XYZ file of C-alpha atoms in Angstrom:
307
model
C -127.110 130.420 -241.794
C -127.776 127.113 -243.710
C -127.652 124.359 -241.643
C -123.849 121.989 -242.105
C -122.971 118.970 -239.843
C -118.987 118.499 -238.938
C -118.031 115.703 -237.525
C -114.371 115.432 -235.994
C -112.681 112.074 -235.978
C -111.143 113.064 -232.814
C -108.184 110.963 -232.260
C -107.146 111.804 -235.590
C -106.890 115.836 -234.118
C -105.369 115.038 -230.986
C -103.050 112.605 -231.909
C -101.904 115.628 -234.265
C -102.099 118.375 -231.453
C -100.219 116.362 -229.201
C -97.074 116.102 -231.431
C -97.748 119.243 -233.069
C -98.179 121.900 -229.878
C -95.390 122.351 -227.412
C -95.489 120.782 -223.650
C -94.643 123.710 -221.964
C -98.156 123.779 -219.901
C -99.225 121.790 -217.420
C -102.605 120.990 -215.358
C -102.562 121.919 -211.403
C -102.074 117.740 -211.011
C -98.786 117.688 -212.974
C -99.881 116.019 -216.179
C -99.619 118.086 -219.364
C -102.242 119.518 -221.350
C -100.752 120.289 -224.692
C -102.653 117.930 -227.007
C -106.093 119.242 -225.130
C -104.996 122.934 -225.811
C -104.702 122.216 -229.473
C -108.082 119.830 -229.553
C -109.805 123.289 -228.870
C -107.737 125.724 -230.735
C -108.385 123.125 -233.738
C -111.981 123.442 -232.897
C -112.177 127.460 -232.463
C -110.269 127.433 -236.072
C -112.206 124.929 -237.470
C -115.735 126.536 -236.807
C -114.545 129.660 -237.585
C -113.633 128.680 -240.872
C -116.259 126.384 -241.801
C -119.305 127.940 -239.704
C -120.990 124.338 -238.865
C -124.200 124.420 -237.407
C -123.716 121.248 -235.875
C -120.654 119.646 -234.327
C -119.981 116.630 -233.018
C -116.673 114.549 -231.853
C -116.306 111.048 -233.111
C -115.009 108.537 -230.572
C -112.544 105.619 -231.017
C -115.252 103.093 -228.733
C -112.618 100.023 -230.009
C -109.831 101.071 -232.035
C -108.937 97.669 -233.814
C -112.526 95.623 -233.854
C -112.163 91.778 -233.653
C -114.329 91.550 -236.610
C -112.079 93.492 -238.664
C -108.482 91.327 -237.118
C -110.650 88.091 -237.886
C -110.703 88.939 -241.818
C -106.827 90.329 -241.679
C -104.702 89.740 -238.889
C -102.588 92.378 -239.715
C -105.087 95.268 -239.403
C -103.153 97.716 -237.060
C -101.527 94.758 -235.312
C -98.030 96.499 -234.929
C -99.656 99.267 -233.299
C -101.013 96.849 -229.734
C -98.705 97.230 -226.804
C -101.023 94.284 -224.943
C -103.577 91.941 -226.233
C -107.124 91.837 -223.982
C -109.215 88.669 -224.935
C -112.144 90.409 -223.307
C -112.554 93.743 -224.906
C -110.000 95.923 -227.256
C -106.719 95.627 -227.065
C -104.562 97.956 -225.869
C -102.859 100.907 -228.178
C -99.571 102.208 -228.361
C -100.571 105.919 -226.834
C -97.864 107.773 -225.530
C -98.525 107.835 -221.857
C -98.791 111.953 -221.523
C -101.514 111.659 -224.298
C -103.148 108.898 -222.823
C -102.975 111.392 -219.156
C -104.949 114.010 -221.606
C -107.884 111.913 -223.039
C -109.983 112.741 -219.800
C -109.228 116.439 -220.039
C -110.196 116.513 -223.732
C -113.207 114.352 -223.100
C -114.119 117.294 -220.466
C -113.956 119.452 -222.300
C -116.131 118.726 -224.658
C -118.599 117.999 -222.341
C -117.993 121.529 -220.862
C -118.353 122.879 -224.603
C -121.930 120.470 -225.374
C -120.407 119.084 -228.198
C -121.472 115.506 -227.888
C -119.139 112.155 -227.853
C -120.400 109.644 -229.894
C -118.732 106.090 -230.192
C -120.349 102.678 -231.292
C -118.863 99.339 -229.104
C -117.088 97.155 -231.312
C -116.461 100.126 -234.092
C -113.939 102.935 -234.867
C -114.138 106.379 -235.062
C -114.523 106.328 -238.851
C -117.943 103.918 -238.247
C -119.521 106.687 -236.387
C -118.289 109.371 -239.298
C -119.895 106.835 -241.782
C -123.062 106.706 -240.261
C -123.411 110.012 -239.002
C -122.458 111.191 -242.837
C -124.820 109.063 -244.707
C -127.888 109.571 -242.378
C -127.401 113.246 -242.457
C -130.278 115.546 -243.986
C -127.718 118.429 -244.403
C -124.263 118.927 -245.849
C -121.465 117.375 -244.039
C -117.802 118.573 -243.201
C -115.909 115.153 -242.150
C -112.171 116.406 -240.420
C -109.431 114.167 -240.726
C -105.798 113.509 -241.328
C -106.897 109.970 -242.399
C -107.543 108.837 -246.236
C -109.640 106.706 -245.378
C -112.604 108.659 -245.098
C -112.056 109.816 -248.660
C -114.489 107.240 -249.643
C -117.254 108.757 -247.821
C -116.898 112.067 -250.124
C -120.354 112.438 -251.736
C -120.767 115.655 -254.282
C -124.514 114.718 -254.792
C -124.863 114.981 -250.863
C -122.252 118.001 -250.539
C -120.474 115.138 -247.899
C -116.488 116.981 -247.882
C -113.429 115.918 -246.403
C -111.571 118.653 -244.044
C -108.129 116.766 -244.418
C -105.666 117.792 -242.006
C -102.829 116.045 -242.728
C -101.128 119.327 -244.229
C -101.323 121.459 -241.136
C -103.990 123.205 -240.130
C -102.720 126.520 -241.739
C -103.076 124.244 -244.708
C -106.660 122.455 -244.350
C -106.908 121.025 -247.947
C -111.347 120.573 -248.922
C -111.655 117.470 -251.147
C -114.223 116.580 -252.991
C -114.666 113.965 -255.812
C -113.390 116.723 -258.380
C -109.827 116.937 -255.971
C -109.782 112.414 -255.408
C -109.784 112.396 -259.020
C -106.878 114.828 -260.018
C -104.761 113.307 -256.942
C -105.826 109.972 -257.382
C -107.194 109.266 -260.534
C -110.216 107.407 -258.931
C -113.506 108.739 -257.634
C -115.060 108.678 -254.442
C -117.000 105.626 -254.741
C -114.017 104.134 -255.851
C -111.372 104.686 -253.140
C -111.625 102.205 -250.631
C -111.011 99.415 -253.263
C -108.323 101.475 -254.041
C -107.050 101.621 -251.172
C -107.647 97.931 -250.838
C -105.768 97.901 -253.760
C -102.110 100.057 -252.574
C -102.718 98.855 -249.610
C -101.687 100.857 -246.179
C -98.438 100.418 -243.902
C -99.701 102.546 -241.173
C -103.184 100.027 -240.607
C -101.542 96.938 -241.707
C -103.238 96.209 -244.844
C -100.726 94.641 -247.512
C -102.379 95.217 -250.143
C -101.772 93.631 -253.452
C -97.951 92.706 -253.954
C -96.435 94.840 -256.675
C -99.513 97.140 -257.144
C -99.233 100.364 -256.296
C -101.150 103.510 -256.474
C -100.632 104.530 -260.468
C -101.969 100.791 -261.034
C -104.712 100.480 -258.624
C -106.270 104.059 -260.190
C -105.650 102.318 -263.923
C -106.805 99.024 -262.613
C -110.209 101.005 -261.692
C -110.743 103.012 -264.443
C -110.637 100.265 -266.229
C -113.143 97.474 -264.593
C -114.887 99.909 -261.982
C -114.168 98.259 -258.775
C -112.470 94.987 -257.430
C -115.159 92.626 -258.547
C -114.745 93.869 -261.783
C -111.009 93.825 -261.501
C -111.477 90.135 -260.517
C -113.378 88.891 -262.706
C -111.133 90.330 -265.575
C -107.932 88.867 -264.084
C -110.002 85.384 -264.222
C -110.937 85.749 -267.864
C -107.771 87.113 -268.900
C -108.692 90.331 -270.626
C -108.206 94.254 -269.824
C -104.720 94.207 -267.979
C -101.066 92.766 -268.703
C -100.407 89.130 -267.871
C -98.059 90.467 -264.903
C -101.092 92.914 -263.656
C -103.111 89.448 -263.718
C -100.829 87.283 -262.034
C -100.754 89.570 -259.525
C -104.259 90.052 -259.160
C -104.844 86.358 -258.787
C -101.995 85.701 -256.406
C -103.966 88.001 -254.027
C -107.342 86.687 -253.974
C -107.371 85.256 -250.558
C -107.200 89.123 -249.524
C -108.951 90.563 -251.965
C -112.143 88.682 -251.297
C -112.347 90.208 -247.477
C -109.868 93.401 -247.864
C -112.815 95.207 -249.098
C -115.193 94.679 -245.939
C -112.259 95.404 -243.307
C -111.406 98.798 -245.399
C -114.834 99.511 -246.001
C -116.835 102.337 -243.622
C -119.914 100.873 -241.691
C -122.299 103.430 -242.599
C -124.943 101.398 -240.585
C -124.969 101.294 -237.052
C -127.536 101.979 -234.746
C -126.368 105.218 -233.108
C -128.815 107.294 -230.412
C -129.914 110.380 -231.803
C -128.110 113.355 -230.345
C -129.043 117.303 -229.925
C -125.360 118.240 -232.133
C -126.608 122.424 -232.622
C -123.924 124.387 -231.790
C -126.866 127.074 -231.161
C -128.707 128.543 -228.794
C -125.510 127.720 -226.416
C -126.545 126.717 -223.130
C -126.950 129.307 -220.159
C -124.337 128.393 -218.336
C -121.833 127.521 -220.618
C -119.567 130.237 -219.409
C -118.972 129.153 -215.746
C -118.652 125.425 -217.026
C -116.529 125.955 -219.468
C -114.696 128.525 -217.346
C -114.567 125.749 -214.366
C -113.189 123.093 -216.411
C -110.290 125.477 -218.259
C -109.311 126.292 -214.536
C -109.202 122.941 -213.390
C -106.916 121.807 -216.290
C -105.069 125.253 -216.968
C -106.595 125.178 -220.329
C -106.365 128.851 -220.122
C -106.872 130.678 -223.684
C -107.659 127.489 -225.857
C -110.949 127.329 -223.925
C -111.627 130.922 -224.566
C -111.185 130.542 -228.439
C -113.421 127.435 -228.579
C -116.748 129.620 -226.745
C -116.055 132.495 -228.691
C -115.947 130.280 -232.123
C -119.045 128.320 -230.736
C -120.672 131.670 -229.807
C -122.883 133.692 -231.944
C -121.092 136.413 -234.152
């Protein structure tokens, strides 16, 4: 079997397990395990599917980055439920999620597939990083656009988006950004800069939307190009200009907060799903009895198993 990285941004999946499995099964402490339950059936399906030879889940370390709320203030701000001046603040996480983070975090440390977070960075930092220092293809799974930007056909780097379902994985590639989009790979984080984003709190550029941002870019490339045509006056209406230069406060550190870090300095870690380790079976069996994780752990060794 050829050798493929995937690289789960895991709150992404069990954000999405926990509203989309039923709480009808709880852990011997009371607290319920739903959103762990799907985690792993996600993964079983997942490697199933996609056959990675290596598999690891990407952490949230810091959620909303100072660095990133110092350029826009905005970024994610309606999503804090209590401000910490010493470390990240605090997310609005349902509180029976928030009871199953441990449980999914044992898990995977039951399974051997390796956490890996970066202080000070998101999930999607890690992805970034992990993705472009990869010597083998890469399978990134997400429900978030965002990560569309690290698509990379010359590198066979894919998106697994979720956002459909998981009955409905949909595989993009730059071929699939540019018949929904109308903008390459390398392209969409300005254009997401661009439309903006509700859900992180990024305005984006008042009165451009998505059909504009694409013909904004496929006509000057990227935002600097974009720019500096808006400044000279040439290659877009007057009212595509105005707008263009009414935003330029944001547009000149939108791009770095929207951007993936694909640099950090992350420790090397042993992501083979093979040769399994020898006791795998009474961990893994130890943990699913402590937190009644019952068949969902079963699925994930068998996936994770050799065929």
């Amino acid at each position: 079997m050829a050798d493929r990285l995937m690289l789960l941004d895991s709150a992404s999946l069990y954000f999405r397990a926990f509203y989309g499995v039923p709480d009808t099964v709880r852990a011997p402490d009371g607290r319920p395990v739903n959103a762990a339950r799907g985690f792993l059936d996600m993964i079983a399906r997942l490697v199933t599917r996609f056959e990675p030879t290596h598999l690891v889940a990407c952490w949230d370390d810091d959620w909303r980055p100072q660095w990133r709320v110092d350029l826009i203030p905005s970024y994610k701000a309606h999503r804090v439920v209590e401000t910490v001046s010493s470390g990240p603040d605090v997310e609005e996480v349902p509180d029976p999620l928030e009871a199953q983070i441990p449980v999914i975090r044992d898990a995977l440390d039951a399974l051997g597939i390796p956490i890996v977070g970066a202080a000070e960075h998101e999930a999607d930092d890690v992805i970034g990083t992990l993705a472009t220092r990869a010597t083998m293809p890469v399978d990134i799974v997400t429900g978030d656009r965002d990560l569309f930007q690290l698509v990379d056909d010359d590198r066979d780097v894919r998106v697994v988006y979720t956002a459909r379902g998981m009955s409905n994985l949909v595989v993009v590639d730059d071929d699939h950004l540019v018949a929904a989009y109308g903008v390459h790979a390398a392209q969409y984080a300005d254009y997401a800069t661009l439309r903006g984003d509700s859900s992180d709190g990024l305005p984006g550029v008042a009165g451009v939307g998505e059909k504009t941002a694409a013909t904004l870019l496929r006509a000057h490339g990227d935002i600097a190009g974009i720019t500096a045509a808006a400044q000279a006056g040439e290659g877009m209406t007057p009212a595509q200009r105005k707008k263009v230069l009414a935003a330029a406060d944001y547009l000149a550190v939108a791009p770095t907060v929207v951007e993936v870090v694909r640099t950090l300095d992350l420790p090397e870690v042993d992501a083979r799903v093979l040769p399994l380790a020898e006791d795998l079976a009474a961990r893994t069996a130890a943990v699913a009895d402590r937190w009644a994780l019952g068949t969902s752990m079963t699925r994930a060794v068998e996936a994770l198993g050799p065929a």
